[in-house]
């Protein structure tokens, strides 16, 4: 129930977006987020509930780098 | 699937670096340290990639009450089964279907001819209600699914609400002296809705994290670091989805339609203010009010069979599935004795699928 896969918005018509989930296209209501075509959204029961910031997709490493810097005073 | 191989496929180098740091911290902490994952999806990541085996011996990952289907009270299952058998058409999410009630499941009721439709999107329930005006939607889930139910109630959908607020369950867990936890891996998608602030009152190390194996390992590292330094902070490793204030539109929807009530969590007991009750303003959509008498009758004639199922302890991280005498012997996904074996987010189901 809490399993949400992120999908990419292909097109938008009013509050409805066509979202591509790894090749499977679905209609998704985007009235709970402000999103535009190209954005990645996290979808639950037909609604986008959050946006995925693709730029920081490698975020866990960003945190790791920060951790190493503060902990050992060096970069990875 | 060999866990080490899997990790090699993802990004061995980075994962190993994180693991190295985890090992250093685990050694300096020394004692057994228990970290609880509060999200069914985290449990899946942990099991699928065999993360428990990669961690140092003194670091234990335990699962908590993060599976909404598993914590849905038996009475709620009994009530909707009774309504369906009395001729009310139902719309439900698929993972509630096989959950055992006191005597049977929704699936059994369906085989007896009850009209139960499985839906994936709440809008399907609204469509179905146009054809069947008596339809009742069985609303299950935490803050992740509740906003959509709230939205549909505003459109006139009739709902039996078993929705729950998640943070009160965390408060209840932390109060229980039997449960020993040193840090929490906070749920990912619940947090995407509610943001960071509801967690701040808990005085225990917490990290909100994502669902990739690296995310979970990073959360372990961040928690251990807090523990080693004696901190009790809330950190967010999942900023790419979870914003500080969450999704305010979704939270407002929940609060507009639902109010807090005490609610029964299956296997755990009553948790104060953890239930989502439909507000008076929308009582025309509240199946619990419309069918009050029928529900009371159903519940008074249902007798609960005693079973040896230990889901309650599983959901609080007190035991592991293999400590339940029924696990794998007679309890299996095809023949579930408890909700934890039914839902794909249930600890027993996950353990059954991935344990080898
Ligand atoms: S193995 Fe089955 S019976 Fe045992 S706790 Fe899990 S769901 Fe309940």
Coordinates of C-alpha atoms and ligand atoms in Angstrom, one line a residue:
Chain A
X1 CA 0.0 0.0 0.0
X2 CA 2.9 2.3 0.7
X3 CA 4.7 1.0 -2.4
X4 CA 5.0 3.8 -4.8
X5 CA 7.2 3.8 -7.8
X6 CA 8.3 7.0 -9.4
X7 CA 7.1 7.7 -12.9
X8 CA 7.9 10.4 -15.5
X9 CA 5.2 12.9 -16.6
X10 CA 4.8 12.8 -20.4
X11 CA 1.9 15.1 -20.9
X12 CA -0.6 17.1 -18.8
X13 CA -4.3 17.9 -19.5
X14 CA -5.7 20.0 -16.6
X15 CA -5.2 18.0 -13.4
X16 CA -4.6 14.8 -15.3
X17 CA -1.1 13.7 -16.4
X18 CA 0.0 10.7 -18.5
X19 CA 2.9 9.2 -16.5
X20 CA 5.4 6.6 -17.8
X21 CA 6.3 3.9 -15.2
X22 CA 9.2 2.2 -16.9
X23 CA 7.3 1.7 -20.1
X24 CA 3.8 1.4 -18.7
X25 CA 1.7 4.5 -19.2
X26 CA -1.0 5.5 -16.7
X27 CA -3.3 8.4 -16.1
X28 CA -2.4 10.2 -12.8
X29 CA -4.1 13.0 -11.0
X30 CA -1.6 15.7 -10.2
X31 CA -3.8 18.2 -8.3
X32 CA -1.8 17.5 -5.1
X33 CA 1.5 18.6 -6.5
X34 CA 2.8 21.3 -8.8
X35 CA 4.4 19.4 -11.6
X36 CA 5.3 19.8 -15.3
X37 CA 6.1 17.4 -18.1
X38 CA 9.5 15.8 -17.5
X39 CA 9.1 15.8 -13.7
X40 CA 9.3 12.5 -11.9
X41 CA 6.4 11.9 -9.4
X42 CA 5.7 9.4 -6.7
X43 CA 2.2 8.0 -7.2
X44 CA -0.3 6.5 -4.8
X45 CA -3.7 5.1 -5.7
X46 CA -3.9 7.2 -8.8
X47 CA -2.6 10.5 -7.4
X48 CA 0.9 12.0 -7.5
X49 CA 1.8 12.7 -3.9
X50 CA 5.3 13.9 -4.2
X51 CA 8.0 14.9 -6.7
X52 CA 11.3 13.1 -7.1
X53 CA 14.2 15.5 -7.5
X54 CA 16.2 13.7 -10.1
X55 CA 19.2 16.0 -9.8
X56 CA 19.8 14.6 -6.4
X57 CA 19.1 11.0 -7.3
X58 CA 22.6 10.1 -6.1
X59 CA 21.8 11.7 -2.8
X60 CA 22.9 8.9 -0.5
X61 CA 26.5 9.6 -1.8
X62 CA 26.1 13.3 -1.1
X63 CA 25.3 12.4 2.5
X64 CA 28.2 10.0 2.6
X65 CA 30.6 12.5 1.3
X66 CA 29.5 15.0 3.9
X67 CA 29.8 12.4 6.6
X68 CA 33.3 11.5 5.6
X69 CA 34.3 15.2 5.4
X70 CA 33.0 16.0 8.9
X71 CA 34.2 12.7 10.3
X72 CA 37.7 12.3 8.8
X73 CA 38.2 15.7 7.2
X74 CA 38.7 14.4 3.7
X75 CA 36.8 13.7 0.5
X76 CA 35.9 10.2 -0.8
Chain B
X1 CA 19.7 -14.4 -5.2
X2 CA 23.1 -14.0 -3.5
X3 CA 23.0 -10.7 -1.6
X4 CA 26.7 -9.9 -2.3
X5 CA 26.2 -10.4 -6.0
X6 CA 23.2 -8.1 -5.9
X7 CA 25.1 -5.4 -4.3
X8 CA 27.8 -5.8 -6.8
X9 CA 25.3 -5.2 -9.5
X10 CA 24.1 -2.0 -7.9
X11 CA 27.2 -0.1 -6.9
X12 CA 29.6 -2.2 -5.0
X13 CA 32.1 0.5 -4.5
X14 CA 29.9 3.0 -2.8
X15 CA 28.1 0.4 -0.8
X16 CA 31.3 -1.0 0.5
X17 CA 32.6 2.4 1.5
X18 CA 29.4 2.9 3.5
X19 CA 29.7 -0.6 5.0
X20 CA 33.3 0.1 6.1
X21 CA 32.2 3.2 8.0
X22 CA 29.4 1.2 9.6
X23 CA 31.8 -1.4 10.7
X24 CA 34.1 1.2 12.3
X25 CA 31.2 2.7 14.2
X26 CA 29.7 -0.6 15.2
X27 CA 33.0 -1.6 16.7
X28 CA 33.4 1.7 18.7
X29 CA 29.8 1.3 20.0
X30 CA 30.4 -2.3 20.9
X31 CA 27.1 -3.2 22.5
X32 CA 24.1 -4.7 20.6
X33 CA 22.3 -1.9 18.8
X34 CA 18.7 -2.3 17.6
X35 CA 17.4 -0.1 14.7
X36 CA 13.8 -0.3 13.8
X37 CA 12.5 0.2 10.2
X38 CA 9.0 1.7 10.2
X39 CA 8.1 1.1 6.6
X40 CA 7.1 -2.1 4.8
X41 CA 9.1 -1.0 1.8
X42 CA 12.2 -0.7 3.9
X43 CA 11.7 -4.2 5.1
X44 CA 11.6 -5.4 1.5
X45 CA 14.8 -3.6 0.5
X46 CA 16.5 -5.1 3.6
X47 CA 15.3 -8.6 2.8
X48 CA 15.8 -8.4 -1.0
X49 CA 19.4 -7.3 -0.8
X50 CA 20.2 -9.3 2.3
X51 CA 21.3 -6.2 4.1
X52 CA 21.0 -7.9 7.6
X53 CA 23.8 -10.3 6.7
X54 CA 26.1 -7.5 5.6
X55 CA 25.9 -5.6 8.8
X56 CA 28.2 -6.3 11.8
X57 CA 26.9 -8.7 14.3
X58 CA 26.0 -6.2 17.0
X59 CA 23.8 -4.2 14.6
X60 CA 20.3 -5.6 14.4
X61 CA 17.6 -4.4 12.0
X62 CA 14.1 -5.1 13.2
X63 CA 10.8 -4.3 11.6
X64 CA 8.0 -2.3 13.1
X65 CA 4.3 -1.6 12.5
X66 CA 4.8 -0.1 9.0
X67 CA 2.3 -2.3 7.2
X68 CA -1.1 -0.7 7.1
X69 CA -3.0 -3.8 6.1
X70 CA -1.3 -5.8 8.9
X71 CA -2.4 -3.4 11.6
X72 CA -6.0 -3.1 10.4
X73 CA -8.2 -4.3 13.3
X74 CA -10.0 -7.6 13.0
X75 CA -13.3 -5.9 13.8
X76 CA -12.9 -3.7 10.8
X77 CA -12.3 -6.7 8.6
X78 CA -15.3 -8.5 10.2
X79 CA -17.5 -5.5 9.7
X80 CA -16.8 -5.0 6.0
X81 CA -17.1 -8.7 5.4
X82 CA -20.5 -8.6 7.1
X83 CA -21.6 -5.6 5.1
X84 CA -20.6 -7.4 1.8
X85 CA -22.4 -10.6 2.8
X86 CA -25.5 -8.4 3.7
X87 CA -25.5 -7.3 0.0
X88 CA -23.5 -4.1 0.1
X89 CA -21.2 -3.8 -2.9
X90 CA -17.6 -3.1 -1.7
X91 CA -14.5 -1.5 -3.3
X92 CA -11.2 -2.5 -1.7
X93 CA -7.4 -2.3 -2.4
X94 CA -6.2 -5.8 -3.4
X95 CA -3.9 -6.4 -0.4
X96 CA -6.9 -6.5 2.0
X97 CA -8.6 -9.4 0.2
X98 CA -6.9 -12.3 1.9
X99 CA -6.5 -10.8 5.4
X100 CA -8.2 -13.2 7.8
X101 CA -11.0 -11.8 9.9
X102 CA -12.4 -13.6 12.9
X103 CA -13.8 -16.4 10.8
X104 CA -13.1 -15.6 7.1
X105 CA -11.6 -13.2 4.7
X106 CA -13.0 -10.9 2.1
X107 CA -11.8 -13.4 -0.5
X108 CA -14.0 -16.1 1.2
X109 CA -16.9 -13.7 1.1
X110 CA -16.4 -13.1 -2.5
X111 CA -16.5 -16.8 -3.2
X112 CA -19.8 -16.9 -1.5
X113 CA -21.1 -14.3 -4.0
X114 CA -20.4 -11.0 -2.3
X115 CA -19.8 -8.1 -4.7
X116 CA -16.2 -7.0 -4.0
X117 CA -14.3 -5.0 -6.5
X118 CA -10.6 -4.6 -6.3
X119 CA -9.4 -1.1 -7.3
X120 CA -6.0 0.5 -7.8
X121 CA -7.0 4.1 -8.0
X122 CA -9.6 5.8 -5.8
X123 CA -11.3 7.2 -8.9
X124 CA -12.3 3.7 -9.9
X125 CA -14.3 3.5 -6.6
X126 CA -16.1 6.8 -7.5
X127 CA -17.0 5.4 -11.0
X128 CA -18.2 2.2 -9.5
X129 CA -20.4 4.1 -7.1
X130 CA -22.2 5.8 -10.0
X131 CA -23.4 2.3 -11.1
X132 CA -23.9 1.0 -7.6
X133 CA -25.2 3.8 -5.3
X134 CA -24.9 1.6 -2.2
X135 CA -21.1 1.0 -2.7
X136 CA -18.9 1.2 0.3
X137 CA -15.1 1.8 -0.1
X138 CA -12.9 0.1 2.5
X139 CA -10.4 2.8 3.4
X140 CA -7.1 1.4 4.7
X141 CA -3.7 3.0 5.0
X142 CA -1.7 5.7 6.7
X143 CA -1.1 9.3 5.6
X144 CA 0.0 8.0 2.2
X145 CA -3.4 6.8 1.1
X146 CA -5.7 8.9 3.3
X147 CA -5.5 12.1 1.3
X148 CA -7.0 10.4 -1.7
X149 CA -9.8 8.9 0.3
X150 CA -10.4 12.4 1.8
X151 CA -10.5 13.7 -1.8
X152 CA -13.0 11.1 -2.8
X153 CA -15.2 11.7 0.2
X154 CA -15.5 15.3 -0.8
X155 CA -16.8 14.0 -4.2
X156 CA -19.4 11.9 -2.3
X157 CA -17.7 8.5 -2.0
X158 CA -19.1 6.4 0.9
X159 CA -16.3 5.1 3.0
X160 CA -15.7 2.7 5.9
X161 CA -12.6 4.3 7.3
X162 CA -9.9 2.2 8.9
X163 CA -7.3 4.8 8.0
X164 CA -4.7 5.6 10.6
X165 CA -2.2 8.3 11.6
X166 CA 1.3 6.9 11.9
X167 CA 3.1 9.1 14.5
X168 CA 0.8 8.1 17.4
X169 CA 1.9 4.5 16.8
X170 CA 5.5 5.6 17.1
X171 CA 4.7 7.3 20.4
X172 CA 3.1 4.1 21.6
X173 CA 6.0 2.0 20.6
X174 CA 8.5 4.2 22.3
X175 CA 6.5 4.2 25.5
X176 CA 6.5 0.4 25.6
X177 CA 9.3 -0.6 28.0
X178 CA 9.5 -4.1 26.6
X179 CA 10.6 -2.8 23.2
X180 CA 14.3 -2.0 23.1
X181 CA 15.2 0.3 20.2
X182 CA 18.2 2.5 19.8
X183 CA 17.2 4.3 16.6
X184 CA 14.4 4.6 14.0
X185 CA 14.4 4.4 10.3
X186 CA 11.4 6.6 9.7
X187 CA 8.9 5.8 6.9
X188 CA 9.7 7.2 3.4
X189 CA 6.3 7.8 1.8
X190 CA 4.4 8.7 5.0
X191 CA 7.1 11.4 5.4
X192 CA 6.6 12.6 1.9
X193 CA 3.1 13.6 3.0
X194 CA 3.6 14.7 6.7
X195 CA 7.1 16.2 6.4
X196 CA 9.6 16.3 9.2
X197 CA 8.0 18.1 12.0
X198 CA 5.7 15.3 13.4
X199 CA 8.8 13.3 14.3
X200 CA 10.7 16.0 16.1
X201 CA 9.0 15.3 19.5
X202 CA 10.5 11.8 19.7
X203 CA 13.7 11.7 21.7
X204 CA 15.5 9.0 19.8
X205 CA 17.9 9.0 16.8
X206 CA 15.9 9.1 13.6
X207 CA 16.6 9.1 9.9
X208 CA 14.1 9.5 7.1
X209 CA 15.4 7.5 4.2
X210 CA 14.6 6.2 0.7
X211 CA 14.2 2.7 -0.6
X212 CA 17.5 1.9 -2.4
X213 CA 19.8 -0.4 -0.6
X214 CA 22.3 2.5 -0.3
X215 CA 19.7 4.7 1.3
X216 CA 19.0 2.1 4.0
X217 CA 22.7 1.5 4.6
X218 CA 23.2 5.3 4.7
X219 CA 20.4 5.6 7.3
X220 CA 22.1 2.9 9.4
X221 CA 25.4 4.8 9.2
X222 CA 23.8 8.1 10.2
X223 CA 21.9 6.5 13.1
X224 CA 25.1 4.8 14.4
X225 CA 26.9 8.0 14.1
X226 CA 24.2 9.7 16.2
X227 CA 24.3 6.9 18.7
X228 CA 28.1 7.0 19.0
X229 CA 28.0 10.8 19.5
X230 CA 25.1 10.5 22.0
X231 CA 22.8 12.6 19.8
X232 CA 19.0 12.3 19.4
X233 CA 18.4 14.1 16.2
X234 CA 16.0 13.8 13.2
X235 CA 17.9 13.6 9.9
X236 CA 16.5 13.4 6.4
X237 CA 18.4 11.4 3.9
X238 CA 15.5 11.3 1.5
X239 CA 15.3 15.0 0.6
X240 CA 14.9 14.2 -3.0
X241 CA 11.3 13.2 -2.2
X242 CA 10.6 14.3 1.4
X243 CA 10.4 18.0 1.8
X244 CA 10.6 19.7 5.2
X245 CA 6.9 20.6 5.3
X246 CA 5.8 17.5 3.4
X247 CA 2.8 17.8 1.0
X248 CA 0.7 20.5 2.6
X249 CA -2.2 20.1 0.2
X250 CA -2.5 16.4 1.1
X251 CA -2.2 17.1 4.8
X252 CA -4.9 19.8 4.6
X253 CA -7.2 17.3 2.8
X254 CA -6.7 14.8 5.6
X255 CA -7.5 17.3 8.3
X256 CA -10.4 18.8 6.4
X257 CA -12.2 15.4 6.2
X258 CA -10.9 13.4 9.1
X259 CA -10.6 13.9 12.8
X260 CA -8.5 12.0 15.3
X261 CA -10.1 9.1 17.3
X262 CA -8.7 6.3 19.3
X263 CA -8.1 3.2 17.1
X264 CA -7.4 -0.5 17.6
X265 CA -4.2 -1.7 15.9
X266 CA -4.3 -5.4 15.2
X267 CA -2.1 -7.3 17.6
X268 CA -1.0 -4.1 19.3
X269 CA -4.1 -2.8 20.9
X270 CA -5.8 0.6 21.3
X271 CA -3.7 3.6 20.4
X272 CA -4.9 7.0 21.4
X273 CA -5.7 9.5 18.7
X274 CA -4.4 7.2 16.0
X275 CA -7.6 6.7 14.0
X276 CA -9.0 8.8 11.2
X277 CA -12.7 9.3 11.7
X278 CA -14.8 11.0 9.1
X279 CA -15.9 14.5 10.4
X280 CA -19.6 15.2 11.0
X281 CA -19.7 17.5 8.1
X282 CA -19.2 14.5 5.8
X283 CA -21.2 12.0 7.9
X284 CA -23.4 11.3 4.9
X285 CA -20.4 9.5 3.4
X286 CA -19.6 7.6 6.6
X287 CA -20.5 4.0 6.3
X288 CA -19.9 3.4 10.0
X289 CA -22.7 5.9 10.7
X290 CA -25.1 4.8 7.9
X291 CA -24.8 1.1 8.7
X292 CA -24.3 1.6 12.5
X293 CA -26.9 -1.0 13.5
X294 CA -25.9 -3.6 10.9
X295 CA -22.3 -3.3 12.0
X296 CA -23.1 -3.6 15.7
X297 CA -25.1 -6.7 14.9
X298 CA -22.4 -8.2 12.7
X299 CA -19.8 -7.6 15.5
X300 CA -22.0 -9.0 18.2
X301 CA -22.5 -12.3 16.5
X302 CA -18.9 -12.8 15.3
X303 CA -16.8 -15.0 17.5
X304 CA -13.1 -14.8 17.3
X305 CA -11.2 -18.0 17.0
X306 CA -8.0 -18.1 19.1
X307 CA -5.0 -18.7 16.9
X308 CA -1.3 -19.0 17.7
X309 CA -0.5 -16.2 15.3
X310 CA 2.1 -13.8 16.8
X311 CA 1.7 -10.9 14.4
X312 CA 1.3 -8.5 17.3
X313 CA 4.8 -9.2 18.6
X314 CA 6.1 -9.2 15.0
X315 CA 4.7 -5.8 14.4
X316 CA 6.4 -4.4 17.5
X317 CA 9.8 -5.9 16.7
X318 CA 9.6 -8.2 19.7
X319 CA 10.1 -11.4 17.8
X320 CA 11.2 -12.5 14.3
X321 CA 8.9 -14.6 12.1
X322 CA 10.9 -17.8 12.6
X323 CA 10.1 -17.5 16.3
X324 CA 6.4 -18.1 15.4
X325 CA 5.6 -21.8 15.6
X326 CA 3.3 -21.6 12.6
X327 CA 5.8 -19.8 10.3
X328 CA 6.4 -21.8 7.1
X329 CA 4.9 -24.9 8.8
X330 CA 1.3 -24.2 8.3
X331 CA 1.4 -20.4 7.8
X332 CA 2.4 -19.4 4.2
X333 CA 1.2 -16.8 1.7
X334 CA -1.2 -19.4 0.2
X335 CA -2.6 -20.2 3.6
X336 CA -2.1 -17.1 5.8
X337 CA -2.9 -17.3 9.5
X338 CA -2.2 -13.6 10.1
X339 CA -2.2 -10.4 8.2
X340 CA 1.6 -10.2 8.4
X341 CA 1.7 -13.2 6.0
X342 CA -0.8 -11.6 3.6
X343 CA 0.4 -8.2 2.7
X344 CA 3.5 -7.8 0.5
X345 CA 4.6 -5.3 3.2
X346 CA 4.1 -7.8 6.0
X347 CA 7.2 -8.9 7.8
X348 CA 6.2 -12.7 7.7
X349 CA 5.4 -12.5 4.0
X350 CA 8.7 -10.7 3.2
X351 CA 10.7 -13.2 5.3
X352 CA 8.9 -16.1 3.6
X353 CA 9.8 -14.7 0.2
X354 CA 13.4 -13.9 0.7
X355 CA 14.7 -16.1 3.5
X356 CA 16.9 -19.0 2.4
Ligands
LIG1 S1 4.0 -16.7 10.6 FE1 1.8 -16.5 10.3 S2 0.9 -17.1 12.2 FE2 3.1 -16.6 12.6 S3 3.1 -14.4 13.2 FE3 3.4 -14.5 11.0 S4 1.4 -14.3 10.1 FE4 1.1 -14.8 12.2

